[in-house]
Amino acid sequence: MTRFAVVAFDFDGTLVDSDAALIAPFVELGIDRSRVRLGRLLADECADLGVTVEEYLARYDPTTSKPFPGVDEVLAGLDRWGVCSNKHPDSGTSELERLGWHPTAVSWAQAAGKS
């Protein structure tokens, strides 16, 4: 069996089913769902859609995303694991805390330019 020193995961769409949670704030801000592109830096997507990161985060509900089946068991079986994600640090950190997950290392997206 192969052993890894550390395993790094993306967060949204890999560890948690979060599509609806990520899109909902944009819809609440009056943006058509079909215009929202997932996987981008939040600051870039907000700028392209004409809203601020602050407006988005004020409407983001981190309790609506849920771990995919089996993820808790996989993570519990790893000695060391990490997260590398485009997710905003504020929402990402709160979601890790809510889920009770404690990765060895975390790298969230850094906002570029003005939000």
mmCIF file with all atom_site columns, C-alpha atoms in Angstrom:
data_model
loop_
_atom_site.group_PDB
_atom_site.id
_atom_site.type_symbol
_atom_site.label_atom_id
_atom_site.label_alt_id
_atom_site.label_comp_id
_atom_site.label_asym_id
_atom_site.label_entity_id
_atom_site.label_seq_id
_atom_site.pdbx_PDB_ins_code
_atom_site.Cartn_x
_atom_site.Cartn_y
_atom_site.Cartn_z
_atom_site.occupancy
_atom_site.B_iso_or_equiv
_atom_site.pdbx_formal_charge
_atom_site.auth_seq_id
_atom_site.auth_comp_id
_atom_site.auth_asym_id
_atom_site.auth_atom_id
_atom_site.pdbx_PDB_model_num
ATOM 1   C CA . MET A 1 1   ? 0.000   0.000  0.000   1.00 0.00 ? 1   MET A CA 1
ATOM 2   C CA . THR A 1 2   ? 1.261   3.483  -0.898  1.00 0.00 ? 2   THR A CA 1
ATOM 3   C CA . ARG A 1 3   ? 1.614   5.964  1.966   1.00 0.00 ? 3   ARG A CA 1
ATOM 4   C CA . PHE A 1 4   ? 1.708   9.696  1.391   1.00 0.00 ? 4   PHE A CA 1
ATOM 5   C CA . ALA A 1 5   ? 3.466   12.234 3.611   1.00 0.00 ? 5   ALA A CA 1
ATOM 6   C CA . VAL A 1 6   ? 0.579   14.670 3.164   1.00 0.00 ? 6   VAL A CA 1
ATOM 7   C CA . VAL A 1 7   ? -2.468  14.848 0.906   1.00 0.00 ? 7   VAL A CA 1
ATOM 8   C CA . ALA A 1 8   ? -3.764  18.226 -0.330  1.00 0.00 ? 8   ALA A CA 1
ATOM 9   C CA . PHE A 1 9   ? -7.376  18.729 -1.344  1.00 0.00 ? 9   PHE A CA 1
ATOM 10  C CA . ASP A 1 10  ? -9.328  21.435 -3.063  1.00 0.00 ? 10  ASP A CA 1
ATOM 11  C CA . PHE A 1 11  ? -12.267 22.443 -0.874  1.00 0.00 ? 11  PHE A CA 1
ATOM 12  C CA . ASP A 1 12  ? -15.387 23.348 -2.876  1.00 0.00 ? 12  ASP A CA 1
ATOM 13  C CA . GLY A 1 13  ? -16.527 20.546 -5.134  1.00 0.00 ? 13  GLY A CA 1
ATOM 14  C CA . THR A 1 14  ? -13.941 18.115 -3.751  1.00 0.00 ? 14  THR A CA 1
ATOM 15  C CA . LEU A 1 15  ? -14.468 17.918 0.001   1.00 0.00 ? 15  LEU A CA 1
ATOM 16  C CA . VAL A 1 16  ? -17.828 19.693 0.168   1.00 0.00 ? 16  VAL A CA 1
ATOM 17  C CA . ASP A 1 17  ? -20.857 19.967 -2.087  1.00 0.00 ? 17  ASP A CA 1
ATOM 18  C CA . SER A 1 18  ? -21.056 23.750 -2.193  1.00 0.00 ? 18  SER A CA 1
ATOM 19  C CA . ASP A 1 19  ? -22.320 24.794 -5.634  1.00 0.00 ? 19  ASP A CA 1
ATOM 20  C CA . ALA A 1 20  ? -25.686 26.015 -4.330  1.00 0.00 ? 20  ALA A CA 1
ATOM 21  C CA . ALA A 1 21  ? -24.046 27.849 -1.407  1.00 0.00 ? 21  ALA A CA 1
ATOM 22  C CA . LEU A 1 22  ? -21.562 29.587 -3.717  1.00 0.00 ? 22  LEU A CA 1
ATOM 23  C CA . ILE A 1 23  ? -24.206 30.693 -6.214  1.00 0.00 ? 23  ILE A CA 1
ATOM 24  C CA . ALA A 1 24  ? -26.925 31.801 -3.763  1.00 0.00 ? 24  ALA A CA 1
ATOM 25  C CA . PRO A 1 25  ? -25.348 35.154 -2.747  1.00 0.00 ? 25  PRO A CA 1
ATOM 26  C CA . PHE A 1 26  ? -25.063 36.220 -6.373  1.00 0.00 ? 26  PHE A CA 1
ATOM 27  C CA . VAL A 1 27  ? -28.707 35.318 -7.010  1.00 0.00 ? 27  VAL A CA 1
ATOM 28  C CA . GLU A 1 28  ? -29.711 37.282 -3.884  1.00 0.00 ? 28  GLU A CA 1
ATOM 29  C CA . LEU A 1 29  ? -27.825 40.243 -5.360  1.00 0.00 ? 29  LEU A CA 1
ATOM 30  C CA . GLY A 1 30  ? -29.979 40.027 -8.499  1.00 0.00 ? 30  GLY A CA 1
ATOM 31  C CA . ILE A 1 31  ? -27.530 38.217 -10.771 1.00 0.00 ? 31  ILE A CA 1
ATOM 32  C CA . ASP A 1 32  ? -28.900 35.528 -13.056 1.00 0.00 ? 32  ASP A CA 1
ATOM 33  C CA . ARG A 1 33  ? -27.634 32.095 -11.972 1.00 0.00 ? 33  ARG A CA 1
ATOM 34  C CA . SER A 1 34  ? -26.463 31.307 -15.512 1.00 0.00 ? 34  SER A CA 1
ATOM 35  C CA . ARG A 1 35  ? -23.920 34.154 -15.354 1.00 0.00 ? 35  ARG A CA 1
ATOM 36  C CA . VAL A 1 36  ? -22.101 32.772 -12.289 1.00 0.00 ? 36  VAL A CA 1
ATOM 37  C CA . ARG A 1 37  ? -18.881 30.868 -13.004 1.00 0.00 ? 37  ARG A CA 1
ATOM 38  C CA . LEU A 1 38  ? -17.596 28.609 -10.257 1.00 0.00 ? 38  LEU A CA 1
ATOM 39  C CA . GLY A 1 39  ? -13.910 27.956 -9.601  1.00 0.00 ? 39  GLY A CA 1
ATOM 40  C CA . ARG A 1 40  ? -12.721 31.519 -10.047 1.00 0.00 ? 40  ARG A CA 1
ATOM 41  C CA . LEU A 1 41  ? -11.230 33.836 -7.453  1.00 0.00 ? 41  LEU A CA 1
ATOM 42  C CA . LEU A 1 42  ? -14.111 35.452 -5.607  1.00 0.00 ? 42  LEU A CA 1
ATOM 43  C CA . ALA A 1 43  ? -12.718 38.954 -6.157  1.00 0.00 ? 43  ALA A CA 1
ATOM 44  C CA . ASP A 1 44  ? -12.548 38.359 -9.920  1.00 0.00 ? 44  ASP A CA 1
ATOM 45  C CA . GLU A 1 45  ? -16.046 36.891 -10.147 1.00 0.00 ? 45  GLU A CA 1
ATOM 46  C CA . CYS A 1 46  ? -17.518 39.697 -8.046  1.00 0.00 ? 46  CYS A CA 1
ATOM 47  C CA . ALA A 1 47  ? -15.790 42.336 -10.177 1.00 0.00 ? 47  ALA A CA 1
ATOM 48  C CA . ASP A 1 48  ? -17.041 40.747 -13.397 1.00 0.00 ? 48  ASP A CA 1
ATOM 49  C CA . LEU A 1 49  ? -20.591 40.560 -12.030 1.00 0.00 ? 49  LEU A CA 1
ATOM 50  C CA . GLY A 1 50  ? -20.585 44.113 -10.642 1.00 0.00 ? 50  GLY A CA 1
ATOM 51  C CA . VAL A 1 51  ? -20.773 43.409 -6.908  1.00 0.00 ? 51  VAL A CA 1
ATOM 52  C CA . THR A 1 52  ? -18.264 43.730 -4.093  1.00 0.00 ? 52  THR A CA 1
ATOM 53  C CA . VAL A 1 53  ? -16.726 40.870 -2.157  1.00 0.00 ? 53  VAL A CA 1
ATOM 54  C CA . GLU A 1 54  ? -18.207 42.420 0.980   1.00 0.00 ? 54  GLU A CA 1
ATOM 55  C CA . GLU A 1 55  ? -21.733 42.333 -0.502  1.00 0.00 ? 55  GLU A CA 1
ATOM 56  C CA . TYR A 1 56  ? -21.211 38.701 -1.477  1.00 0.00 ? 56  TYR A CA 1
ATOM 57  C CA . LEU A 1 57  ? -19.781 37.610 1.888   1.00 0.00 ? 57  LEU A CA 1
ATOM 58  C CA . ALA A 1 58  ? -22.621 39.333 3.767   1.00 0.00 ? 58  ALA A CA 1
ATOM 59  C CA . ARG A 1 59  ? -25.013 36.946 2.000   1.00 0.00 ? 59  ARG A CA 1
ATOM 60  C CA . TYR A 1 60  ? -22.876 33.794 1.975   1.00 0.00 ? 60  TYR A CA 1
ATOM 61  C CA . ASP A 1 61  ? -24.195 31.067 4.287   1.00 0.00 ? 61  ASP A CA 1
ATOM 62  C CA . PRO A 1 62  ? -21.411 28.566 5.058   1.00 0.00 ? 62  PRO A CA 1
ATOM 63  C CA . THR A 1 63  ? -23.848 26.211 6.783   1.00 0.00 ? 63  THR A CA 1
ATOM 64  C CA . THR A 1 64  ? -25.465 25.226 3.480   1.00 0.00 ? 64  THR A CA 1
ATOM 65  C CA . SER A 1 65  ? -22.474 23.333 2.093   1.00 0.00 ? 65  SER A CA 1
ATOM 66  C CA . LYS A 1 66  ? -22.121 19.740 3.232   1.00 0.00 ? 66  LYS A CA 1
ATOM 67  C CA . PRO A 1 67  ? -19.271 17.227 3.025   1.00 0.00 ? 67  PRO A CA 1
ATOM 68  C CA . PHE A 1 68  ? -19.584 14.678 0.263   1.00 0.00 ? 68  PHE A CA 1
ATOM 69  C CA . PRO A 1 69  ? -20.404 11.180 1.553   1.00 0.00 ? 69  PRO A CA 1
ATOM 70  C CA . GLY A 1 70  ? -17.341 9.468  3.004   1.00 0.00 ? 70  GLY A CA 1
ATOM 71  C CA . VAL A 1 71  ? -15.159 12.591 3.256   1.00 0.00 ? 71  VAL A CA 1
ATOM 72  C CA . ASP A 1 72  ? -15.223 12.696 7.066   1.00 0.00 ? 72  ASP A CA 1
ATOM 73  C CA . GLU A 1 73  ? -14.021 9.086  7.175   1.00 0.00 ? 73  GLU A CA 1
ATOM 74  C CA . VAL A 1 74  ? -11.266 9.692  4.610   1.00 0.00 ? 74  VAL A CA 1
ATOM 75  C CA . LEU A 1 75  ? -9.959  12.736 6.487   1.00 0.00 ? 75  LEU A CA 1
ATOM 76  C CA . ALA A 1 76  ? -10.110 10.918 9.825   1.00 0.00 ? 76  ALA A CA 1
ATOM 77  C CA . GLY A 1 77  ? -7.887  8.211  8.341   1.00 0.00 ? 77  GLY A CA 1
ATOM 78  C CA . LEU A 1 78  ? -5.138  10.630 7.297   1.00 0.00 ? 78  LEU A CA 1
ATOM 79  C CA . ASP A 1 79  ? -2.294  11.632 9.581   1.00 0.00 ? 79  ASP A CA 1
ATOM 80  C CA . ARG A 1 80  ? -1.628  14.829 7.642   1.00 0.00 ? 80  ARG A CA 1
ATOM 81  C CA . TRP A 1 81  ? -3.722  16.607 5.064   1.00 0.00 ? 81  TRP A CA 1
ATOM 82  C CA . GLY A 1 82  ? -4.138  20.075 3.695   1.00 0.00 ? 82  GLY A CA 1
ATOM 83  C CA . VAL A 1 83  ? -6.432  22.372 1.758   1.00 0.00 ? 83  VAL A CA 1
ATOM 84  C CA . CYS A 1 84  ? -5.457  24.515 -1.221  1.00 0.00 ? 84  CYS A CA 1
ATOM 85  C CA . SER A 1 85  ? -8.457  26.468 -2.495  1.00 0.00 ? 85  SER A CA 1
ATOM 86  C CA . ASN A 1 86  ? -9.654  29.576 -4.340  1.00 0.00 ? 86  ASN A CA 1
ATOM 87  C CA . LYS A 1 87  ? -12.149 30.043 -1.491  1.00 0.00 ? 87  LYS A CA 1
ATOM 88  C CA . HIS A 1 88  ? -12.100 33.354 0.383   1.00 0.00 ? 88  HIS A CA 1
ATOM 89  C CA . PRO A 1 89  ? -10.183 32.966 3.677   1.00 0.00 ? 89  PRO A CA 1
ATOM 90  C CA . ASP A 1 90  ? -13.077 34.246 5.846   1.00 0.00 ? 90  ASP A CA 1
ATOM 91  C CA . SER A 1 91  ? -15.671 31.774 4.600   1.00 0.00 ? 91  SER A CA 1
ATOM 92  C CA . GLY A 1 92  ? -13.168 28.940 4.225   1.00 0.00 ? 92  GLY A CA 1
ATOM 93  C CA . THR A 1 93  ? -11.903 29.228 7.779   1.00 0.00 ? 93  THR A CA 1
ATOM 94  C CA . SER A 1 94  ? -15.421 29.393 9.202   1.00 0.00 ? 94  SER A CA 1
ATOM 95  C CA . GLU A 1 95  ? -16.414 26.289 7.233   1.00 0.00 ? 95  GLU A CA 1
ATOM 96  C CA . LEU A 1 96  ? -13.411 24.309 8.485   1.00 0.00 ? 96  LEU A CA 1
ATOM 97  C CA . GLU A 1 97  ? -14.315 25.285 12.044  1.00 0.00 ? 97  GLU A CA 1
ATOM 98  C CA . ARG A 1 98  ? -17.979 24.360 11.564  1.00 0.00 ? 98  ARG A CA 1
ATOM 99  C CA . LEU A 1 99  ? -17.037 20.965 10.138  1.00 0.00 ? 99  LEU A CA 1
ATOM 100 C CA . GLY A 1 100 ? -14.501 20.319 12.901  1.00 0.00 ? 100 GLY A CA 1
ATOM 101 C CA . TRP A 1 101 ? -11.765 19.711 10.356  1.00 0.00 ? 101 TRP A CA 1
ATOM 102 C CA . HIS A 1 102 ? -8.162  20.496 11.267  1.00 0.00 ? 102 HIS A CA 1
ATOM 103 C CA . PRO A 1 103 ? -5.861  20.278 8.246   1.00 0.00 ? 103 PRO A CA 1
ATOM 104 C CA . THR A 1 104 ? -2.121  20.394 8.727   1.00 0.00 ? 104 THR A CA 1
ATOM 105 C CA . ALA A 1 105 ? -1.824  23.214 6.203   1.00 0.00 ? 105 ALA A CA 1
ATOM 106 C CA . VAL A 1 106 ? -4.283  25.585 4.515   1.00 0.00 ? 106 VAL A CA 1
ATOM 107 C CA . SER A 1 107 ? -3.834  27.913 1.567   1.00 0.00 ? 107 SER A CA 1
ATOM 108 C CA . TRP A 1 108 ? -6.836  30.087 0.722   1.00 0.00 ? 108 TRP A CA 1
ATOM 109 C CA . ALA A 1 109 ? -7.050  32.516 -2.194  1.00 0.00 ? 109 ALA A CA 1
ATOM 110 C CA . GLN A 1 110 ? -5.551  35.918 -1.700  1.00 0.00 ? 110 GLN A CA 1
ATOM 111 C CA . ALA A 1 111 ? -7.676  38.816 -2.880  1.00 0.00 ? 111 ALA A CA 1
ATOM 112 C CA . ALA A 1 112 ? -6.063  40.608 -5.778  1.00 0.00 ? 112 ALA A CA 1
ATOM 113 C CA . GLY A 1 113 ? -6.662  44.301 -6.180  1.00 0.00 ? 113 GLY A CA 1
ATOM 114 C CA . LYS A 1 114 ? -9.786  45.946 -4.817  1.00 0.00 ? 114 LYS A CA 1
ATOM 115 C CA . SER A 1 115 ? -12.761 43.901 -3.741  1.00 0.00 ? 115 SER A CA 1
#
